Short mmCIF file of C-alpha atoms and ligand atoms in Angstrom, two decimals:
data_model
loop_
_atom_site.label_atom_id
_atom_site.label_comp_id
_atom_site.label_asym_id
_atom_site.label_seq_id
_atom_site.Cartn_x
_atom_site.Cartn_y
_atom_site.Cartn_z
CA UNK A 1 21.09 18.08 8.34
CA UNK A 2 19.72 15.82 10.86
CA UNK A 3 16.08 14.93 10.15
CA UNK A 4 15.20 13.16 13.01
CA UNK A 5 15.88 15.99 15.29
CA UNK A 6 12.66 17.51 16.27
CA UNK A 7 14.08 21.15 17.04
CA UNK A 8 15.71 20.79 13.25
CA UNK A 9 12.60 19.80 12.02
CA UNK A 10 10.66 22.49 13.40
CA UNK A 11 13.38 25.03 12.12
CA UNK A 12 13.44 23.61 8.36
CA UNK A 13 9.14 24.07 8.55
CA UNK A 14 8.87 27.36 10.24
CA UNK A 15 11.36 28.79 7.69
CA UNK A 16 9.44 27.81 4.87
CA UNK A 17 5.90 28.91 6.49
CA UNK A 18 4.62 25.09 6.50
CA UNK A 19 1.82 23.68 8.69
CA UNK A 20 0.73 20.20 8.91
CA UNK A 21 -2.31 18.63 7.07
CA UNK A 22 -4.48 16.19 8.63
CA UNK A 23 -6.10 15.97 5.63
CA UNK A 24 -2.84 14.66 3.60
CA UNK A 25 -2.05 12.44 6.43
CA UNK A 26 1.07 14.44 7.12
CA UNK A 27 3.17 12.65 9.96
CA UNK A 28 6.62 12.63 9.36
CA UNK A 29 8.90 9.92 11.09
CA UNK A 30 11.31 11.26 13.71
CA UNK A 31 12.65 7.92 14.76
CA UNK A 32 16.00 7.24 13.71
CA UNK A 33 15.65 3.71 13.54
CA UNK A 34 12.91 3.42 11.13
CA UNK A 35 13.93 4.39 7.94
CA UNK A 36 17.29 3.12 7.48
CA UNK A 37 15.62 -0.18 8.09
CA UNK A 38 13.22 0.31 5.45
CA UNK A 39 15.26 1.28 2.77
CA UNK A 40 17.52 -2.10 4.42
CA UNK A 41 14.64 -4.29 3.96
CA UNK A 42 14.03 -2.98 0.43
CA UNK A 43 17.16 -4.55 -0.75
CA UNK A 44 17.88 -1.92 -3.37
CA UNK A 45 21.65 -1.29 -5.02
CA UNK A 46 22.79 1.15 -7.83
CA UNK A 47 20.68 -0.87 -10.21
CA UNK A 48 17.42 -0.05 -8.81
CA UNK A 49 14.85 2.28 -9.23
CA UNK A 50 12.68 3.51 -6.31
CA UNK A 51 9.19 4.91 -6.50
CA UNK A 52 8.59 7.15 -3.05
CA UNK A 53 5.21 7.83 -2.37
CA UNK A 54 4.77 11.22 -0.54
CA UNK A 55 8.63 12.45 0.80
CA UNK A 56 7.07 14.85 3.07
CA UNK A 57 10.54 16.62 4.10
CA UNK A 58 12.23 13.65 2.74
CA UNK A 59 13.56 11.59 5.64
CA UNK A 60 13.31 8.23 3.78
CA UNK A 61 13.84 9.57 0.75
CA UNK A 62 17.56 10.79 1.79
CA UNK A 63 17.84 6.84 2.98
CA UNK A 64 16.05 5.54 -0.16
CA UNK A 65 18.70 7.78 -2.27
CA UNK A 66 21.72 6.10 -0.47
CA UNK A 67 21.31 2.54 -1.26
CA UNK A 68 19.48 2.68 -4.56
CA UNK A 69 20.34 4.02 -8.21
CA UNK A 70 17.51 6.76 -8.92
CA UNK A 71 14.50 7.72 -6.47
CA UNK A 72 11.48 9.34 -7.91
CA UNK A 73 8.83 10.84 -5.00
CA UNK A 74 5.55 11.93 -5.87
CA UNK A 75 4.67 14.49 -3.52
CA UNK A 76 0.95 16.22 -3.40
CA UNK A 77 2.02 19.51 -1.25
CA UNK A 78 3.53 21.92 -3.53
CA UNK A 79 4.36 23.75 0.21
CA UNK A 80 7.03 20.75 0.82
CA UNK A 81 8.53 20.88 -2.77
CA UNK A 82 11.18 23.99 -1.35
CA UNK A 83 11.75 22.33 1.75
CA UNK A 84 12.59 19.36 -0.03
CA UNK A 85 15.07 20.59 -2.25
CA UNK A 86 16.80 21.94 0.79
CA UNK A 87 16.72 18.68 2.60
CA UNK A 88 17.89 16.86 -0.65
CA UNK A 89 20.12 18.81 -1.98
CA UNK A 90 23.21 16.77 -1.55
CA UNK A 91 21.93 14.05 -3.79
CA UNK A 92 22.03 14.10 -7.74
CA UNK A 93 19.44 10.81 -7.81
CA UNK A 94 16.63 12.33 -6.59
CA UNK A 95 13.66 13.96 -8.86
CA UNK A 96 10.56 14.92 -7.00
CA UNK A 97 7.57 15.21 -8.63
CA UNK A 98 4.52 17.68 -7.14
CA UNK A 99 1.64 15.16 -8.17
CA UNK A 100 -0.85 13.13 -6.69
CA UNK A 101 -0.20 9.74 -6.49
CA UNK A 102 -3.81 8.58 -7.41
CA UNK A 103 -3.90 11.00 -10.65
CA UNK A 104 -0.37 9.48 -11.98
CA UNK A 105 -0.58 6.87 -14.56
CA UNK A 106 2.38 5.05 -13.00
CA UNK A 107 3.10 2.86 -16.11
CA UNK A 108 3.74 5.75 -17.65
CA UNK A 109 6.27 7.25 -14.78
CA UNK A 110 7.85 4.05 -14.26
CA UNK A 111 8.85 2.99 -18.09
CA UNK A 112 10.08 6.76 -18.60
CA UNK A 113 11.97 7.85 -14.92
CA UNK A 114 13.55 4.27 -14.84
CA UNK A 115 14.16 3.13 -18.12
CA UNK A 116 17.89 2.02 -17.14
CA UNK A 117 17.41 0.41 -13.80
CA UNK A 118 17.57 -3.20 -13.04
CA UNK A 119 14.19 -3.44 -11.20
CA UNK A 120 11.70 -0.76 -9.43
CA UNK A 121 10.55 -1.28 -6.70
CA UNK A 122 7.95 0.96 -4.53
CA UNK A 123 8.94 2.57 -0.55
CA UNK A 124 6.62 4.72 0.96
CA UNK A 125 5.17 5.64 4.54
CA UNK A 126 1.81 5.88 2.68
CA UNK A 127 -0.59 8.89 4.08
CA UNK A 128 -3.38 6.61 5.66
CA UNK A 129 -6.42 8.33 3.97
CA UNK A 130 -5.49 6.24 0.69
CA UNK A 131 -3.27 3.21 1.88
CA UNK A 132 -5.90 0.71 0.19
CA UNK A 133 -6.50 2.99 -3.16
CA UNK A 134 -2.78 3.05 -3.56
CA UNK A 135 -2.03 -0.23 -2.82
CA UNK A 136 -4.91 -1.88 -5.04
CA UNK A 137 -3.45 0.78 -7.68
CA UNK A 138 0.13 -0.67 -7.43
CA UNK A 139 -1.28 -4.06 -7.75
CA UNK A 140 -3.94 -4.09 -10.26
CA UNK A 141 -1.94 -1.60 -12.91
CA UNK A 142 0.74 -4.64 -12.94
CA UNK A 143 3.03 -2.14 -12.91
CA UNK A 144 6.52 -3.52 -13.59
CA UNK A 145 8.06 -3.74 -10.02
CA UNK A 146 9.21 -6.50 -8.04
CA UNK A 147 8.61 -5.54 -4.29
CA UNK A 148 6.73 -3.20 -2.42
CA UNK A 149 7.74 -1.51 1.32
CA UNK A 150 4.88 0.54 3.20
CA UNK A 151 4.32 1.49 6.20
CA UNK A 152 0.70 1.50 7.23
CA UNK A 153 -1.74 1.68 10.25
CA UNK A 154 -1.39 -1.34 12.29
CA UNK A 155 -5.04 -2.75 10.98
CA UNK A 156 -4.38 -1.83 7.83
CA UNK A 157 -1.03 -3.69 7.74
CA UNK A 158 -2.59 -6.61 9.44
CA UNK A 159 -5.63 -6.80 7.03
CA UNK A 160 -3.44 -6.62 4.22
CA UNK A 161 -1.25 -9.28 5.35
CA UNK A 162 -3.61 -11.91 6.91
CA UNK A 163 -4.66 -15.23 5.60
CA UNK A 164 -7.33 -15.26 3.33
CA UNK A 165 -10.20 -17.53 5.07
CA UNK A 166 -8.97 -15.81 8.91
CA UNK A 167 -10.99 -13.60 10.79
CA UNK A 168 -8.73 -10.12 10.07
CA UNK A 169 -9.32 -11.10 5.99
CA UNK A 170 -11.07 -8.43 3.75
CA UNK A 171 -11.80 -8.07 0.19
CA UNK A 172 -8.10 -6.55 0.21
CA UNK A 173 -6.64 -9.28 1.55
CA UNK A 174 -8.04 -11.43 -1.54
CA UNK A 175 -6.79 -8.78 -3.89
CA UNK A 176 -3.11 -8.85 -1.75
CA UNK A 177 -2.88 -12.75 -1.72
CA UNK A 178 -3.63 -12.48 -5.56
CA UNK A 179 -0.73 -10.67 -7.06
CA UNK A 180 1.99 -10.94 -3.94
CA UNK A 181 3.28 -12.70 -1.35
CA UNK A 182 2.75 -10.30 1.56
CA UNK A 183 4.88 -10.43 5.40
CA UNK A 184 4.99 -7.78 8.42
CA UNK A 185 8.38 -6.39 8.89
CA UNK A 186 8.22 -4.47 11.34
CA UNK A 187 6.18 -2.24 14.45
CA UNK A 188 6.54 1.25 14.29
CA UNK A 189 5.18 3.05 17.43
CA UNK A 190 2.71 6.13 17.44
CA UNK A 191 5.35 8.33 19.04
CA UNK A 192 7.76 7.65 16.48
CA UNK A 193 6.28 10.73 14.36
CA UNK A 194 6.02 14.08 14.18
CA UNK A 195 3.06 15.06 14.80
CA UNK A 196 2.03 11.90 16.83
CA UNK A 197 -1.02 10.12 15.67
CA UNK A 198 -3.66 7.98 17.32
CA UNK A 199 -2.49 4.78 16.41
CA UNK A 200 0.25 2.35 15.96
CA UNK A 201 1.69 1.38 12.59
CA UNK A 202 4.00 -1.43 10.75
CA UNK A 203 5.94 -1.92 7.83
CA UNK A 204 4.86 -4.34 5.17
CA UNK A 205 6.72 -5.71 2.33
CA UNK A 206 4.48 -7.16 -0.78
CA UNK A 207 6.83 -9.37 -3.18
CA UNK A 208 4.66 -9.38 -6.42
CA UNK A 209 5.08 -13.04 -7.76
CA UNK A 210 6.39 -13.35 -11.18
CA UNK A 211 4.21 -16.28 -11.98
CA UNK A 212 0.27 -16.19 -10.58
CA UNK A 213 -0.45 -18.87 -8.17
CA UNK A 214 -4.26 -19.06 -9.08
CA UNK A 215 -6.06 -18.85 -12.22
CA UNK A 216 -8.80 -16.98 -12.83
CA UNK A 217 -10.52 -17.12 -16.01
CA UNK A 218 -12.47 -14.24 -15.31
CA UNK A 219 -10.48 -11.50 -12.94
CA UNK A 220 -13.28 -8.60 -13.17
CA UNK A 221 -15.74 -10.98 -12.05
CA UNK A 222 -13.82 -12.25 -9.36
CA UNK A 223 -12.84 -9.04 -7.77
CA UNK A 224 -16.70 -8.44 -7.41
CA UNK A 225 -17.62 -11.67 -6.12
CA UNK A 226 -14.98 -10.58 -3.25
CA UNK A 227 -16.12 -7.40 -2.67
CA UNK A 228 -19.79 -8.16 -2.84
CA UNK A 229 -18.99 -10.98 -0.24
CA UNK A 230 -17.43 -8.57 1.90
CA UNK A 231 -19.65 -5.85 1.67
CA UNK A 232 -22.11 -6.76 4.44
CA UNK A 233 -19.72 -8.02 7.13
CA UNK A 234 -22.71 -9.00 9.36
CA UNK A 235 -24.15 -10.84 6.96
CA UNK A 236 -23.70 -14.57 5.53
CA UNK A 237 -21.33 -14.42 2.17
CA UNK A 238 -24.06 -15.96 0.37
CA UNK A 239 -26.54 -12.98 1.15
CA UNK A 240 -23.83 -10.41 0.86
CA UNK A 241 -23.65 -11.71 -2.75
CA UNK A 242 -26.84 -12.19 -3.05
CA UNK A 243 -28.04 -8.94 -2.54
CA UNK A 244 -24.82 -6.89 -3.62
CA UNK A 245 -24.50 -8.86 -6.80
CA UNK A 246 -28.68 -8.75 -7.70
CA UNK A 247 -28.94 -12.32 -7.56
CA UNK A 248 -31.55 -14.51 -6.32
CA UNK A 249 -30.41 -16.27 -3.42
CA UNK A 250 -31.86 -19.50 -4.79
CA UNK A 251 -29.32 -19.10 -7.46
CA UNK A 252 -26.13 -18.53 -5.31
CA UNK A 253 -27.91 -20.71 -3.04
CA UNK A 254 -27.55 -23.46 -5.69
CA UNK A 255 -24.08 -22.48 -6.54
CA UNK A 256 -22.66 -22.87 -2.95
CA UNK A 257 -24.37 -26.45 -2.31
CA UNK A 258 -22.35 -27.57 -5.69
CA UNK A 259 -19.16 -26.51 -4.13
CA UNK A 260 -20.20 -28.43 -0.74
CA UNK A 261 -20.18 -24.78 0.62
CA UNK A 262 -22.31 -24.20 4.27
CA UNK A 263 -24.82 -21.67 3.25
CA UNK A 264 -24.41 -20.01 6.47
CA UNK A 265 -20.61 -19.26 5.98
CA UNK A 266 -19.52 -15.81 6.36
CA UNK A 267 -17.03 -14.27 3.48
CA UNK A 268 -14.00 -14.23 6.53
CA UNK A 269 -13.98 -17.89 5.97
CA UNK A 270 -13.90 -18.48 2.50
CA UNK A 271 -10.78 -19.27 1.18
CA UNK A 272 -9.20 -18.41 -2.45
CA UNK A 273 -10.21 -21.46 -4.04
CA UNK A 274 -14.17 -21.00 -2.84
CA UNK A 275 -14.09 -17.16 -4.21
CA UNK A 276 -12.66 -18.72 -7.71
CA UNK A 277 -15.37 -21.11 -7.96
CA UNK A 278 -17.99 -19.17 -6.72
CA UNK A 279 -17.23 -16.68 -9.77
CA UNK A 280 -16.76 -19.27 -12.32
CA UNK A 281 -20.49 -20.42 -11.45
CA UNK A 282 -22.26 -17.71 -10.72
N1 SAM B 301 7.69 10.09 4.01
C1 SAM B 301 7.52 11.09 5.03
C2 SAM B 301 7.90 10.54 6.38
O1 SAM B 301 7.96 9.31 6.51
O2 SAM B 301 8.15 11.32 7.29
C3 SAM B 301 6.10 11.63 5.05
C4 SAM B 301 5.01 10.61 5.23
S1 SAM B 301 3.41 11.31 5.53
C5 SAM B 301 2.68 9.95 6.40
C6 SAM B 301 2.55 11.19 3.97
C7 SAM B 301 3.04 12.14 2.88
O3 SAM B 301 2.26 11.89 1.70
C8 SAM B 301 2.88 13.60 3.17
O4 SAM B 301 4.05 14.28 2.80
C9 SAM B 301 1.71 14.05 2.28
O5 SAM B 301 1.77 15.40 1.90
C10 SAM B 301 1.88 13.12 1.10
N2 SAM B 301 0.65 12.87 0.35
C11 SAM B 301 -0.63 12.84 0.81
N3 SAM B 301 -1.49 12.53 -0.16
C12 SAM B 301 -0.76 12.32 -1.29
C13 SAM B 301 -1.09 11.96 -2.63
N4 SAM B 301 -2.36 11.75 -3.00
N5 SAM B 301 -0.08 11.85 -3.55
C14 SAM B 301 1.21 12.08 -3.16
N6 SAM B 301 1.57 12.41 -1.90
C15 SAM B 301 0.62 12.53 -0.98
#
């Protein structure tokens, strides 16, 4: 059954009644050349265990299920679960889940669906309402996988992958550039799905280091130093703080002229190091 073929595509769908949800972020990939790369750039083998993220009618799952050992997709629309074991049904590695991804304690999943394989690792065209939640999820559980591949918006993607201390860095960008070592693969055009949407996306792949590059005595405090910074874009980082974190601005003030901080800096051009120290003192 070829997936990629629209007129297919509508066939499978109208049999089984389904119509697309904007609301799940339901675009499914009708470019041939996208997923076989992805599942390529995931460098899976029979040893690996793969964590899908939303199937939809399973077009990178059937790719995911050819290179690696056992896929498991968590899919939110019960409506897709028949119309995926159609699409599916020639593999015997595939279990797919109806949950949501954001309800799922993934430890949990992970240590019981792949308690034989090698390494997990995570694939997923993510839906683009939660692309951060999930990611910050995948991270911050320290769930025990080695690599993630998603594709996401174009921003998104770029955000995620930028330099912490550049102008495209966000409080996500910290959190990235904490856990993993994060790269753009790949552009994937708007007209490259089914329906098409309003923007262009790209594939990211986040290698989650082993060992953590920075230490952090104090990771809960760190995180909100970050996203206080960055919660008033407009604003200097020492005012976002300031009045995010409740803290005089004498105080933080004080705190940035010991670190030979410019009080005027804004929180795009601080880099790891200056959000560290600025949460040890503060
Ligand atoms: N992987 C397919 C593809 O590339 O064609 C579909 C990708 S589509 C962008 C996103 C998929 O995620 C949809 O199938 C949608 O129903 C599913 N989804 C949306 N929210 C979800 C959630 N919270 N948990 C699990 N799946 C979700």
């Amino acid at each position: 059954m070829d997936l990629y073929d629209y007129n297919t595509v509508k066939r499978i769908l109208g049999k089984h009644g389904f119509t697309f949800s904007k609301a799940l972020g339901q675009n499914f990939l009708i470019n041939p050349g996208v997923c076989p790369k992805m599942a390529e750039s995931l460098s899976a083998d029979k040893s690996t265990g793969v964590l899908e993220i939303g199937p939809g009618i399973g077009v990178l799952t059937k790719e995911l299920c050819k290179t690696a050992g056992r896929v498991v997709s968590l899919e939110l629309d019960k409506r897709l679960i028949p119309v995926l074991d159609e699409t599916l049904e020639e593999f015997e590695n595939i279990e797919i889940i109806n949950a949501d991804v954001m309800k799922t304690d993934l430890n949990v999943l992970i240590n019981e669906k792949f308690k034989n394989c090698a390494s997990v690792k995570v694939c997923a065209n993510l839906p683009y309402y939660i692309t951060s939640p999930v990611i910050m999820t995948l991270l911050e559980s320290r769930l025990p996988i080695d690599e993630i591949v998603v594709m996401v918006q174009k921003e998104a993607g770029e955000r995620l992958c930028a330099q912490v201390g550049s102008r495209l860095a966000g409080a996500v960008t910290a959190a990235v550039n904490y856990y993993a070592d994060s790269e753009i693969l790949f552009d994937v055009s708007r007209d490259s799905f089914m329906p098409s949407p309003k923007v262009d996306s790209v594939v990211i792949r986040l290698k989650i280091r082993k060992e953590q590059r920075f230490k952090i005595k104090d990771e809960k405090k760190f995180f909100t130093v970050v996203k206080c910074a960055f919660s008033q874009r407009r604003k200097t980082a020492l005012n976002s703080i300031s009045n995010t974190m409740g803290i005089s601005k004498d105080r933080v003030s004080a705190v940035f002229d010991e670190l030979g901080l410019d009080l005027n800096i804004r929180a795009e051009k601080l880099k790891m190091e200056d959000f560290i120290n600025i949460s040890e003192k503060i």
